[in-house]
Amino acid sequence: MNLPLHGIKIIDFTHVQAGPACTQLLAWFGADVIKVERPGSGDVTRTQLRDVPDADALYFTMLNSNKRSLTLDTKKPEGKKILEQLIRESDVLVENFGPGALDRMGFSWDRIKELNPLMIVASVKGFSDGHHYEDLKVYENVAQCAGGAASTTGFWDGPPTVSAAALGDSNTGMHLAIGILTAIIGRQQTGKGQKVAVSMQDAVLNLCRVKLRDQQRLDALGYLEEYPQYPHGTFSDVVPRGGNAGGGGQPGWVLKCKGWETDPNAYIYFTIQGHAWEPICKALGKEEWITDPNYSTAKARQPHIFDIFNTIEAWLADKTKYEAVDILRKYDIPCSPVLSMKEIAADESLRKSGSIVEVPHKVRGTYLTVGSPIKFSDLKPEITGSPLLGEHSDEVLAGLGYSAEEIVSLRESQVI
């Protein structure tokens, strides 16, 4: 299959999660991603949280599939020479180094443009250039706090809470992938490369726009009617934590199902949308609520919302989460079982769609990973195993014109 990004060569100087998530996505769609790693050690996630001795950790394998690995010591003159040649022959360089690291390597933006005017340099940053925290080191949970997610997540009587979803890391990588593809299209129009950057703070903030919406509504009104604090609670001057309330104006909550006493995930998420109110009443056997003025409109229901949820929870008491959803979906009621990662790993639908895939690895054997979340009518990416450290060094250098003898010499001098 001639994949859409076939012919695009990417120098991948990224490590850990945000950058690798970006370049892996592009590799799935056909880009030749050359992961440049330090000889002897490589990406720190190769050994982080290992579950199989002497094998690359899942942290690495699940973020670096479909890539080639080149070990290269860019501090040595011959290493710099190889990198210069790679830059001349590549389309994109992606990095998530600390501020100024590329400059200190001798590869400033001006130098890169000199080597290849068409080059696109894409960077993951903690904060945008010029931000007063731009020199601050940022990790996942730091980004969630800086981007506004943590302050609005959790329950009102508890502390700010970070999400298990990688809002700071993988989310930033997805944003950067969009930026890279946009820059490639832009280059086709202008004939010039450019710099692209996404800060982790900005990427989190982009996913929190409804909370920024709520802050402005709160400033204007002094209350937020869709939050659990309304109408009986009080509001301060900042957007509160709303527990499991729906963020889009549709009341929702996590409700217990049969078995919740022993199963921490025996719950469903239940959303009360206006158009679904009549079906909800019919499903619960509470048809009288349809015309009752205390329940017939969203505004009338809000003061009673937790009484309504308690009634639904009583209805759920003798039903598993799967049984409940199978009944409710027939009424077109928005809901979902709370799925554990174990259930997701075994989900037949996710495996059939390619959202979860089993991938062979040369050392650790078969492992489970995510597949492409983006689906196409004429493209189904094949997910391959992540590369061993330096697995493709000889291959990459041969492609740059190095002879077998030169490659042996580079290996002996520990350049690769």
Tab-separated table of C-alpha atoms in Angstrom:
chain	number	residue	atom	x	y	z
A	1	MET	CA	0.000	0.000	0.000
A	2	ASN	CA	1.301	3.459	-0.915
A	3	LEU	CA	0.702	5.224	2.383
A	4	PRO	CA	-0.176	8.951	2.238
A	5	LEU	CA	3.018	10.111	3.984
A	6	HIS	CA	5.314	7.818	1.989
A	7	GLY	CA	8.378	9.809	0.939
A	8	ILE	CA	8.323	12.099	3.973
A	9	LYS	CA	11.507	11.604	6.018
A	10	ILE	CA	11.472	12.666	9.661
A	11	ILE	CA	14.404	13.037	12.048
A	12	ASP	CA	12.974	12.108	15.430
A	13	PHE	CA	14.958	13.669	18.277
A	14	THR	CA	12.121	13.168	20.753
A	15	HIS	CA	11.985	11.110	23.912
A	16	VAL	CA	9.520	9.948	26.585
A	17	GLN	CA	5.911	10.565	25.432
A	18	ALA	CA	4.747	13.827	23.824
A	19	GLY	CA	7.203	13.846	20.908
A	20	PRO	CA	7.201	10.075	20.317
A	21	ALA	CA	3.388	10.044	20.231
A	22	CYS	CA	3.531	12.661	17.468
A	23	THR	CA	6.144	10.918	15.335
A	24	GLN	CA	4.567	7.485	15.833
A	25	LEU	CA	1.299	8.770	14.383
A	26	LEU	CA	3.142	10.085	11.329
A	27	ALA	CA	5.019	6.783	11.004
A	28	TRP	CA	1.726	4.877	11.019
A	29	PHE	CA	0.640	6.908	8.010
A	30	GLY	CA	3.781	6.189	6.021
A	31	ALA	CA	6.487	8.667	7.044
A	32	ASP	CA	10.010	7.292	7.396
A	33	VAL	CA	10.704	8.207	11.005
A	34	ILE	CA	14.355	7.853	12.023
A	35	LYS	CA	14.589	7.906	15.789
A	36	VAL	CA	18.004	9.321	16.702
A	37	GLU	CA	19.185	7.975	20.065
A	38	ARG	CA	22.228	8.149	22.286
A	39	PRO	CA	24.554	5.137	21.753
A	40	GLY	CA	24.402	2.637	24.572
A	41	SER	CA	21.309	3.997	26.312
A	42	GLY	CA	18.741	5.494	23.944
A	43	ASP	CA	15.360	6.855	24.972
A	44	VAL	CA	15.027	6.734	28.769
A	45	THR	CA	11.705	4.921	28.444
A	46	ARG	CA	13.454	1.846	27.043
A	47	THR	CA	14.290	0.923	30.644
A	48	GLN	CA	11.593	2.812	32.557
A	49	LEU	CA	8.991	0.659	34.346
A	50	ARG	CA	10.310	-2.568	32.814
A	51	ASP	CA	8.175	-5.683	33.157
A	52	VAL	CA	10.425	-8.061	31.178
A	53	PRO	CA	14.125	-8.148	32.133
A	54	ASP	CA	16.511	-6.960	29.400
A	55	ALA	CA	13.639	-6.073	27.038
A	56	ASP	CA	12.473	-2.626	26.056
A	57	ALA	CA	9.779	-1.454	28.433
A	58	LEU	CA	6.173	-1.147	27.279
A	59	TYR	CA	6.487	2.601	27.841
A	60	PHE	CA	8.885	2.649	24.896
A	61	THR	CA	7.341	-0.010	22.670
A	62	MET	CA	3.868	1.544	22.781
A	63	LEU	CA	5.115	4.960	21.622
A	64	ASN	CA	7.715	4.040	19.010
A	65	SER	CA	6.229	1.504	16.635
A	66	ASN	CA	6.869	1.735	12.879
A	67	LYS	CA	10.104	3.737	13.372
A	68	ARG	CA	13.762	3.087	12.589
A	69	SER	CA	16.427	3.564	15.280
A	70	LEU	CA	19.763	5.244	14.568
A	71	THR	CA	22.271	5.628	17.385
A	72	LEU	CA	24.361	8.764	16.978
A	73	ASP	CA	26.721	10.745	19.173
A	74	THR	CA	26.151	14.279	17.911
A	75	LYS	CA	28.886	15.642	20.197
A	76	LYS	CA	31.536	14.054	18.000
A	77	PRO	CA	32.538	15.706	14.694
A	78	GLU	CA	31.626	12.658	12.628
A	79	GLY	CA	28.258	12.493	14.404
A	80	LYS	CA	27.598	16.135	13.526
A	81	LYS	CA	28.540	15.421	9.935
A	82	ILE	CA	26.035	12.570	9.753
A	83	LEU	CA	23.327	14.753	11.254
A	84	GLU	CA	24.074	17.508	8.747
A	85	GLN	CA	23.608	15.027	5.933
A	86	LEU	CA	20.371	13.756	7.458
A	87	ILE	CA	19.052	17.315	7.673
A	88	ARG	CA	19.884	17.915	4.017
A	89	GLU	CA	17.905	14.829	2.991
A	90	SER	CA	14.955	15.049	5.397
A	91	ASP	CA	11.681	16.946	5.514
A	92	VAL	CA	11.033	17.390	9.226
A	93	LEU	CA	13.045	17.444	12.445
A	94	VAL	CA	11.018	16.901	15.614
A	95	GLU	CA	12.478	17.604	19.046
A	96	ASN	CA	11.446	18.011	22.660
A	97	PHE	CA	14.781	19.052	24.137
A	98	GLY	CA	15.056	21.736	26.780
A	99	PRO	CA	15.235	25.358	25.592
A	100	GLY	CA	18.406	26.111	23.583
A	101	ALA	CA	19.571	22.491	23.299
A	102	LEU	CA	19.635	22.471	19.481
A	103	ASP	CA	21.594	25.744	19.471
A	104	ARG	CA	24.154	24.267	21.854
A	105	MET	CA	24.490	21.259	19.528
A	106	GLY	CA	25.428	23.674	16.754
A	107	PHE	CA	22.118	23.335	14.934
A	108	SER	CA	20.392	26.670	15.337
A	109	TRP	CA	17.397	27.497	13.173
A	110	ASP	CA	19.629	29.586	10.933
A	111	ARG	CA	22.095	26.720	10.535
A	112	ILE	CA	19.312	24.240	9.759
A	113	LYS	CA	17.832	26.606	7.133
A	114	GLU	CA	21.295	26.938	5.623
A	115	LEU	CA	21.553	23.157	5.318
A	116	ASN	CA	17.986	22.708	4.079
A	117	PRO	CA	15.701	25.678	3.353
A	118	LEU	CA	12.737	23.308	3.091
A	119	MET	CA	13.212	21.834	6.562
A	120	ILE	CA	10.371	21.975	9.056
A	121	VAL	CA	11.542	22.009	12.680
A	122	ALA	CA	8.769	20.949	15.058
A	123	SER	CA	9.132	21.354	18.809
A	124	VAL	CA	7.296	20.282	21.934
A	125	LYS	CA	7.663	22.908	24.629
A	126	GLY	CA	6.434	23.213	28.189
A	127	PHE	CA	5.356	26.837	27.726
A	128	SER	CA	5.275	29.053	24.661
A	129	ASP	CA	8.239	31.226	23.725
A	130	GLY	CA	8.249	34.410	25.763
A	131	HIS	CA	6.147	32.937	28.562
A	132	HIS	CA	7.453	33.863	32.007
A	133	TYR	CA	7.799	30.123	32.748
A	134	GLU	CA	9.444	29.223	29.429
A	135	ASP	CA	12.545	27.862	31.198
A	136	LEU	CA	10.508	25.600	33.491
A	137	LYS	CA	10.758	21.832	32.976
A	138	VAL	CA	7.319	20.353	32.308
A	139	TYR	CA	5.921	16.854	32.680
A	140	GLU	CA	2.410	15.466	32.246
A	141	ASN	CA	0.861	16.528	35.545
A	142	VAL	CA	2.663	19.880	35.527
A	143	ALA	CA	1.032	20.610	32.173
A	144	GLN	CA	-2.406	19.592	33.436
A	145	CYS	CA	-2.053	22.028	36.322
A	146	ALA	CA	-0.662	24.838	34.157
A	147	GLY	CA	-3.333	24.367	31.487
A	148	GLY	CA	-6.310	24.631	33.833
A	149	ALA	CA	-7.405	20.994	33.769
A	150	ALA	CA	-6.477	20.048	37.350
A	151	SER	CA	-8.197	23.031	38.972
A	152	THR	CA	-11.504	22.023	37.388
A	153	THR	CA	-11.214	18.243	37.885
A	154	GLY	CA	-12.291	16.339	40.997
A	155	PHE	CA	-14.910	16.983	43.640
A	156	TRP	CA	-15.686	20.325	45.252
A	157	ASP	CA	-14.684	19.140	48.731
A	158	GLY	CA	-11.339	17.724	47.587
A	159	PRO	CA	-8.074	18.930	46.050
A	160	PRO	CA	-7.411	19.605	42.357
A	161	THR	CA	-7.063	16.290	40.512
A	162	VAL	CA	-5.086	15.276	37.450
A	163	SER	CA	-6.535	13.014	34.776
A	164	ALA	CA	-5.149	9.592	33.904
A	165	ALA	CA	-5.511	10.572	30.242
A	166	ALA	CA	-2.266	12.051	28.897
A	167	LEU	CA	-3.635	15.550	28.352
A	168	GLY	CA	-0.171	17.039	28.640
A	169	ASP	CA	1.891	14.486	26.733
A	170	SER	CA	0.092	12.517	24.021
A	171	ASN	CA	-2.422	15.317	23.512
A	172	THR	CA	0.438	17.727	22.794
A	173	GLY	CA	1.892	15.207	20.359
A	174	MET	CA	-1.395	15.034	18.452
A	175	HIS	CA	-1.517	18.831	18.219
A	176	LEU	CA	2.076	18.893	16.954
A	177	ALA	CA	1.293	16.266	14.293
A	178	ILE	CA	-1.451	18.534	12.968
A	179	GLY	CA	1.028	21.417	12.952
A	180	ILE	CA	3.604	19.394	11.018
A	181	LEU	CA	1.122	18.297	8.375
A	182	THR	CA	-0.099	21.888	8.025
A	183	ALA	CA	3.503	23.083	7.585
A	184	ILE	CA	4.109	20.413	4.918
A	185	ILE	CA	1.071	21.633	2.970
A	186	GLY	CA	2.230	25.214	3.498
A	187	ARG	CA	5.651	24.335	2.119
A	188	GLN	CA	4.021	23.022	-1.047
A	189	GLN	CA	2.478	26.465	-1.500
A	190	THR	CA	5.439	28.665	-0.488
A	191	GLY	CA	8.522	26.536	-1.143
A	192	LYS	CA	9.790	27.323	2.353
A	193	GLY	CA	10.193	25.410	5.571
A	194	GLN	CA	9.289	26.859	8.958
A	195	LYS	CA	9.322	26.272	12.690
A	196	VAL	CA	6.303	24.707	14.367
A	197	ALA	CA	5.846	24.531	18.123
A	198	VAL	CA	3.174	23.355	20.539
A	199	SER	CA	3.445	24.028	24.237
A	200	MET	CA	2.049	21.480	26.665
A	201	GLN	CA	0.245	24.243	28.537
A	202	ASP	CA	-1.477	25.398	25.339
A	203	ALA	CA	-2.456	21.862	24.323
A	204	VAL	CA	-4.124	21.249	27.694
A	205	LEU	CA	-5.814	24.652	27.567
A	206	ASN	CA	-7.204	23.840	24.126
A	207	LEU	CA	-9.029	20.877	25.668
A	208	CYS	CA	-10.302	23.058	28.523
A	209	ARG	CA	-12.052	25.679	26.433
A	210	VAL	CA	-15.470	24.840	27.921
A	211	LYS	CA	-14.057	25.671	31.349
A	212	LEU	CA	-12.775	28.993	30.023
A	213	ARG	CA	-16.301	29.455	28.667
A	214	ASP	CA	-17.662	28.762	32.151
A	215	GLN	CA	-15.303	31.264	33.754
A	216	GLN	CA	-16.725	34.032	31.581
A	217	ARG	CA	-20.292	32.932	32.285
A	218	LEU	CA	-19.514	32.854	36.002
A	219	ASP	CA	-18.047	36.355	35.830
A	220	ALA	CA	-21.249	37.582	34.212
A	221	LEU	CA	-23.845	35.641	36.224
A	222	GLY	CA	-22.254	34.656	39.533
A	223	TYR	CA	-23.449	31.071	39.160
A	224	LEU	CA	-23.350	28.105	36.740
A	225	GLU	CA	-26.703	26.397	36.566
A	226	GLU	CA	-25.456	23.071	35.159
A	227	TYR	CA	-22.995	22.471	38.026
A	228	PRO	CA	-24.004	20.379	41.084
A	229	GLN	CA	-23.532	23.458	43.290
A	230	TYR	CA	-26.614	25.054	41.712
A	231	PRO	CA	-29.105	25.964	43.110
A	232	HIS	CA	-28.418	24.889	46.688
A	233	GLY	CA	-24.663	25.491	46.900
A	234	THR	CA	-22.508	28.580	46.644
A	235	PHE	CA	-20.042	29.762	44.015
A	236	SER	CA	-16.801	31.651	44.440
A	237	ASP	CA	-15.307	33.740	41.649
A	238	VAL	CA	-13.542	30.785	39.959
A	239	VAL	CA	-14.921	27.796	38.042
A	240	PRO	CA	-15.492	25.078	40.651
A	241	ARG	CA	-14.783	21.379	40.509
A	242	GLY	CA	-17.945	19.630	39.437
A	243	GLY	CA	-17.292	15.986	40.272
A	244	ASN	CA	-18.730	13.852	37.485
A	245	ALA	CA	-21.149	16.452	36.183
A	246	GLY	CA	-21.487	16.829	32.427
A	247	GLY	CA	-19.344	19.642	31.075
A	248	GLY	CA	-21.503	20.529	28.096
A	249	GLY	CA	-24.673	21.646	29.822
A	250	GLN	CA	-26.264	18.180	29.919
A	251	PRO	CA	-26.596	16.835	33.494
A	252	GLY	CA	-24.718	13.576	33.950
A	253	TRP	CA	-23.314	11.455	36.742
A	254	VAL	CA	-21.539	8.167	37.466
A	255	LEU	CA	-24.057	5.746	38.988
A	256	LYS	CA	-23.660	2.441	40.829
A	257	CYS	CA	-24.711	-0.817	39.218
A	258	LYS	CA	-25.048	-4.358	40.493
A	259	GLY	CA	-21.780	-5.547	42.057
A	260	TRP	CA	-20.323	-2.139	42.926
A	261	GLU	CA	-19.514	-3.353	46.455
A	262	THR	CA	-16.734	-5.609	45.121
A	263	ASP	CA	-16.074	-4.276	41.629
A	264	PRO	CA	-14.596	-0.731	41.626
A	265	ASN	CA	-15.811	-0.224	38.049
A	266	ALA	CA	-19.386	-1.515	38.338
A	267	TYR	CA	-20.780	1.855	37.291
A	268	ILE	CA	-22.278	3.559	34.279
A	269	TYR	CA	-22.164	7.171	33.172
A	270	PHE	CA	-25.683	8.434	32.623
A	271	THR	CA	-26.527	11.675	30.803
A	272	ILE	CA	-29.877	13.430	30.950
A	273	GLN	CA	-30.348	15.270	27.681
A	274	GLY	CA	-33.494	17.281	27.086
A	275	HIS	CA	-34.636	15.287	24.080
A	276	ALA	CA	-34.058	12.044	25.987
A	277	TRP	CA	-36.155	12.979	29.044
A	278	GLU	CA	-39.327	11.235	27.886
A	279	PRO	CA	-37.478	7.994	26.958
A	280	ILE	CA	-35.661	8.124	30.307
A	281	CYS	CA	-38.953	8.347	32.169
A	282	LYS	CA	-40.332	5.407	30.167
A	283	ALA	CA	-37.213	3.302	30.748
A	284	LEU	CA	-37.425	3.931	34.497
A	285	GLY	CA	-41.171	3.360	34.688
A	286	LYS	CA	-41.681	6.973	35.824
A	287	GLU	CA	-44.004	8.192	33.054
A	288	GLU	CA	-45.628	10.634	35.479
A	289	TRP	CA	-42.418	12.708	35.401
A	290	ILE	CA	-42.999	13.521	31.718
A	291	THR	CA	-45.761	16.024	32.485
A	292	ASP	CA	-44.944	16.850	36.111
A	293	PRO	CA	-44.009	20.584	36.177
A	294	ASN	CA	-41.280	19.789	38.724
A	295	TYR	CA	-39.534	17.583	36.142
A	296	SER	CA	-40.785	18.460	32.672
A	297	THR	CA	-38.059	21.022	31.832
A	298	ALA	CA	-34.308	21.063	32.352
A	299	LYS	CA	-34.562	24.162	34.552
A	300	ALA	CA	-37.258	22.548	36.691
A	301	ARG	CA	-35.243	19.351	37.049
A	302	GLN	CA	-31.992	20.964	38.193
A	303	PRO	CA	-33.027	21.462	41.881
A	304	HIS	CA	-34.030	17.770	41.944
A	305	ILE	CA	-31.157	16.402	39.877
A	306	PHE	CA	-29.657	14.229	42.601
A	307	ASP	CA	-33.088	12.869	43.554
A	308	ILE	CA	-33.408	11.864	39.906
A	309	PHE	CA	-29.974	10.230	39.923
A	310	ASN	CA	-30.850	8.386	43.143
A	311	THR	CA	-33.986	7.028	41.481
A	312	ILE	CA	-31.963	5.878	38.485
A	313	GLU	CA	-29.412	4.264	40.789
A	314	ALA	CA	-32.179	2.329	42.554
A	315	TRP	CA	-33.326	1.106	39.126
A	316	LEU	CA	-29.739	0.004	38.378
A	317	ALA	CA	-29.318	-1.944	41.638
A	318	ASP	CA	-30.201	-5.353	40.142
A	319	LYS	CA	-28.523	-4.793	36.762
A	320	THR	CA	-24.889	-5.131	35.738
A	321	LYS	CA	-23.422	-2.160	33.882
A	322	TYR	CA	-23.639	-4.098	30.621
A	323	GLU	CA	-27.255	-5.124	31.199
A	324	ALA	CA	-28.164	-1.539	32.050
A	325	VAL	CA	-26.571	-0.061	28.943
A	326	ASP	CA	-28.160	-2.709	26.721
A	327	ILE	CA	-31.572	-1.623	28.025
A	328	LEU	CA	-30.936	2.122	27.954
A	329	ARG	CA	-29.435	2.271	24.469
A	330	LYS	CA	-32.743	0.973	23.076
A	331	TYR	CA	-34.263	4.204	24.360
A	332	ASP	CA	-31.505	6.310	22.742
A	333	ILE	CA	-30.279	7.436	26.177
A	334	PRO	CA	-26.627	8.639	26.263
A	335	CYS	CA	-24.737	6.336	28.633
A	336	SER	CA	-21.717	4.065	28.887
A	337	PRO	CA	-20.324	1.382	31.159
A	338	VAL	CA	-17.236	2.478	33.082
A	339	LEU	CA	-14.683	0.241	31.404
A	340	SER	CA	-11.506	-0.873	33.149
A	341	MET	CA	-8.254	-1.150	31.217
A	342	LYS	CA	-8.550	-4.940	31.530
A	343	GLU	CA	-11.954	-4.819	29.851
A	344	ILE	CA	-10.656	-2.491	27.150
A	345	ALA	CA	-7.706	-4.804	26.474
A	346	ALA	CA	-10.124	-7.678	25.817
A	347	ASP	CA	-12.771	-5.659	23.951
A	348	GLU	CA	-13.644	-7.456	20.683
A	349	SER	CA	-14.925	-4.306	18.984
A	350	LEU	CA	-11.722	-2.386	19.698
A	351	ARG	CA	-9.626	-5.241	18.350
A	352	LYS	CA	-11.779	-5.602	15.253
A	353	SER	CA	-11.510	-1.877	14.479
A	354	GLY	CA	-7.740	-1.851	14.999
A	355	SER	CA	-7.955	0.477	17.994
A	356	ILE	CA	-6.236	-2.227	20.068
A	357	VAL	CA	-3.650	-4.417	18.316
A	358	GLU	CA	-1.256	-7.214	19.173
A	359	VAL	CA	2.239	-6.547	17.867
A	360	PRO	CA	5.239	-8.913	17.704
A	361	HIS	CA	8.543	-7.747	19.197
A	362	LYS	CA	11.960	-9.294	18.586
A	363	VAL	CA	12.812	-9.598	22.292
A	364	ARG	CA	9.733	-9.362	24.452
A	365	GLY	CA	7.356	-11.325	22.202
A	366	THR	CA	3.821	-10.188	21.443
A	367	TYR	CA	2.507	-7.167	23.276
A	368	LEU	CA	-0.707	-5.190	23.233
A	369	THR	CA	-0.773	-1.568	22.106
A	370	VAL	CA	-3.088	1.071	20.708
A	371	GLY	CA	-3.645	1.345	17.003
A	372	SER	CA	-4.603	4.384	15.007
A	373	PRO	CA	-7.533	6.277	16.550
A	374	ILE	CA	-8.102	7.886	13.149
A	375	LYS	CA	-10.025	5.715	10.706
A	376	PHE	CA	-9.944	6.016	6.910
A	377	SER	CA	-12.034	4.372	4.195
A	378	ASP	CA	-8.979	3.567	2.062
A	379	LEU	CA	-6.239	3.194	4.671
A	380	LYS	CA	-5.700	0.820	7.554
A	381	PRO	CA	-2.233	1.368	9.020
A	382	GLU	CA	-0.204	-1.727	9.846
A	383	ILE	CA	1.264	-1.335	13.318
A	384	THR	CA	4.743	-2.879	13.557
A	385	GLY	CA	6.999	-3.450	16.547
A	386	SER	CA	9.211	-0.727	17.950
A	387	PRO	CA	12.886	-0.804	16.899
A	388	LEU	CA	15.685	-2.159	19.043
A	389	LEU	CA	18.294	0.405	20.032
A	390	GLY	CA	20.381	1.197	16.939
A	391	GLU	CA	18.683	-1.560	14.974
A	392	HIS	CA	18.703	0.453	11.758
A	393	SER	CA	21.954	2.392	12.140
A	394	ASP	CA	23.725	0.460	9.382
A	395	GLU	CA	20.703	0.701	7.098
A	396	VAL	CA	20.285	4.461	7.586
A	397	LEU	CA	23.977	5.180	7.067
A	398	ALA	CA	24.109	2.997	3.972
A	399	GLY	CA	21.217	5.036	2.638
A	400	LEU	CA	23.301	8.157	3.210
A	401	GLY	CA	26.089	6.655	1.117
A	402	TYR	CA	28.407	5.285	3.805
A	403	SER	CA	30.324	2.145	2.892
A	404	ALA	CA	30.426	-0.976	5.039
A	405	GLU	CA	34.000	-0.149	6.068
A	406	GLU	CA	33.041	3.403	7.088
A	407	ILE	CA	30.131	2.096	9.131
A	408	VAL	CA	32.425	-0.354	10.953
A	409	SER	CA	34.819	2.525	11.694
A	410	LEU	CA	31.984	4.671	13.045
A	411	ARG	CA	30.883	1.858	15.306
A	412	GLU	CA	34.406	1.257	16.589
A	413	SER	CA	34.802	4.964	17.383
A	414	GLN	CA	31.392	4.852	19.186
A	415	VAL	CA	29.839	7.507	16.955
A	416	ILE	CA	26.941	5.089	16.410
